[in-house]
Amino acid sequence: MSREAMERRQFGHRARLVLTREESARIDAQAHAARAMWNQLHDLWSMTPKCQRSLTRMDEVLRQARRDIDWYAVLPAQAAQAVLKTYVQAWRNCWEGRADEPSFKARFRTPMAVDIPQGRDLNIVRVHRRWGMVQLPKVGRVRFRWTKDLPVGKRADAENRITGARLVKDVLGWHIAFRIQATEAVPAPHTGPEVGIDAGITVPLALSDGNHQHHGQWLTEKEQAKLLRLEQRAARRKAHRKPGEHTSCRLANTYDQAARLRARAKRRHQDWQHQTTTAIAEQYGTVVVEQLQIANMVTSARGTIEQPGTNVAQKSGLNRAIHAEAWGRTVTMLTYKCARYGGILAKVPAPGTSQRCSACGFTTPGSRESQALFVCRNTGCGWSGNADHNAARNILHLYRTGHALVPAAGRAVVRRAHRVKPPTAR
């Protein structure tokens, strides 16, 4: 195949590390040194006049600090340079309006991470069907869980290789996130059918053709019972803590156990999302979703003291359910997976898709009887069915009638027809 039919793709892969107590302590020390170095750079940047701020000056101060402060030596030199480059890039992102200003990194609220900028230092080898070995600077060779074929050994070349990695710690332990560069064939245009998708709570992903995607609980009954016991235990121990007193080791241990269970549920949810979105991208050529403003949907209904809100508890429960479904992450996965398989992801305006009947095209008050049931109150129609399925049909119809959101000049422009006609037979 010619080079014109090839494209370069960059993506990441995260794997779990298997560390001894000594190895984990070494990486912890590197992460704390990287965080302290960031804070030192932030203080230096704040105290330096604007006319004297430069990457060269910051680099000189960083090198001098590594010579003067002994415990900075636990951090590899390349990882220290990565901290400097990341900090300068954070300011560039702020100046260009892509992010807020860099801030101080607190010890207990900042995720622990160490960057490995160069992939050639990793020396990755697969030793078993399930395990691989990787060389970590100033730590040694450690095992990691092999769940994906990586471009190492004879499979690695200038266009297919690992360009670097990052060590990240969460409640489940240390993980390594590889940065992978690969050259793949440009996919042919997907000739599959069109489908509209409505993200909901009763039906997680409702498809316009009725191929709905469901999932169960992310924790088993025993795990849910254990999580409830841990939350109750934490509440009791917190009640005995005096104001201003530090968190006890027992209370912190309880928090950690509950966090590990929630992290396990999140990983199971992400696994379901990956498998479901991959199947959708493989089957359908055009996927249509709503342009949801999730931040506005989960605003609190508490109100103010002068004007208190109504149904605050119900709205809080709905907000938690929306956050738990992670609709934005699903759309992100569909975006890059549809492109990878040659498909198209389109977005349509969200207002009215849940209240309008997909059979007659009219919006009649009282048709949305509940979260799961839609019954058209229009005289002469009377269509009834799942409310999420009805919304998915409307989403696909909006795309077919030219209501897709088209990016132009950095913003979304809506192509609107004069009126919405009833959908054709499907």
Coordinates of C-alpha atoms in Angstrom, one line a residue, residues 238-248 251:
K238 CA -15.7 11.0 61.6
A239 CA -18.4 12.0 64.1
H240 CA -15.8 11.3 67.0
R241 CA -13.2 13.5 65.4
K242 CA -12.8 16.9 67.0
P243 CA -12.9 20.1 64.9
G244 CA -9.5 20.8 63.5
E245 CA -8.1 17.4 64.4
H246 CA -6.2 15.5 61.7
T247 CA -7.7 12.4 60.2
S248 CA -6.8 9.3 62.1
L251 CA -10.4 6.7 59.3

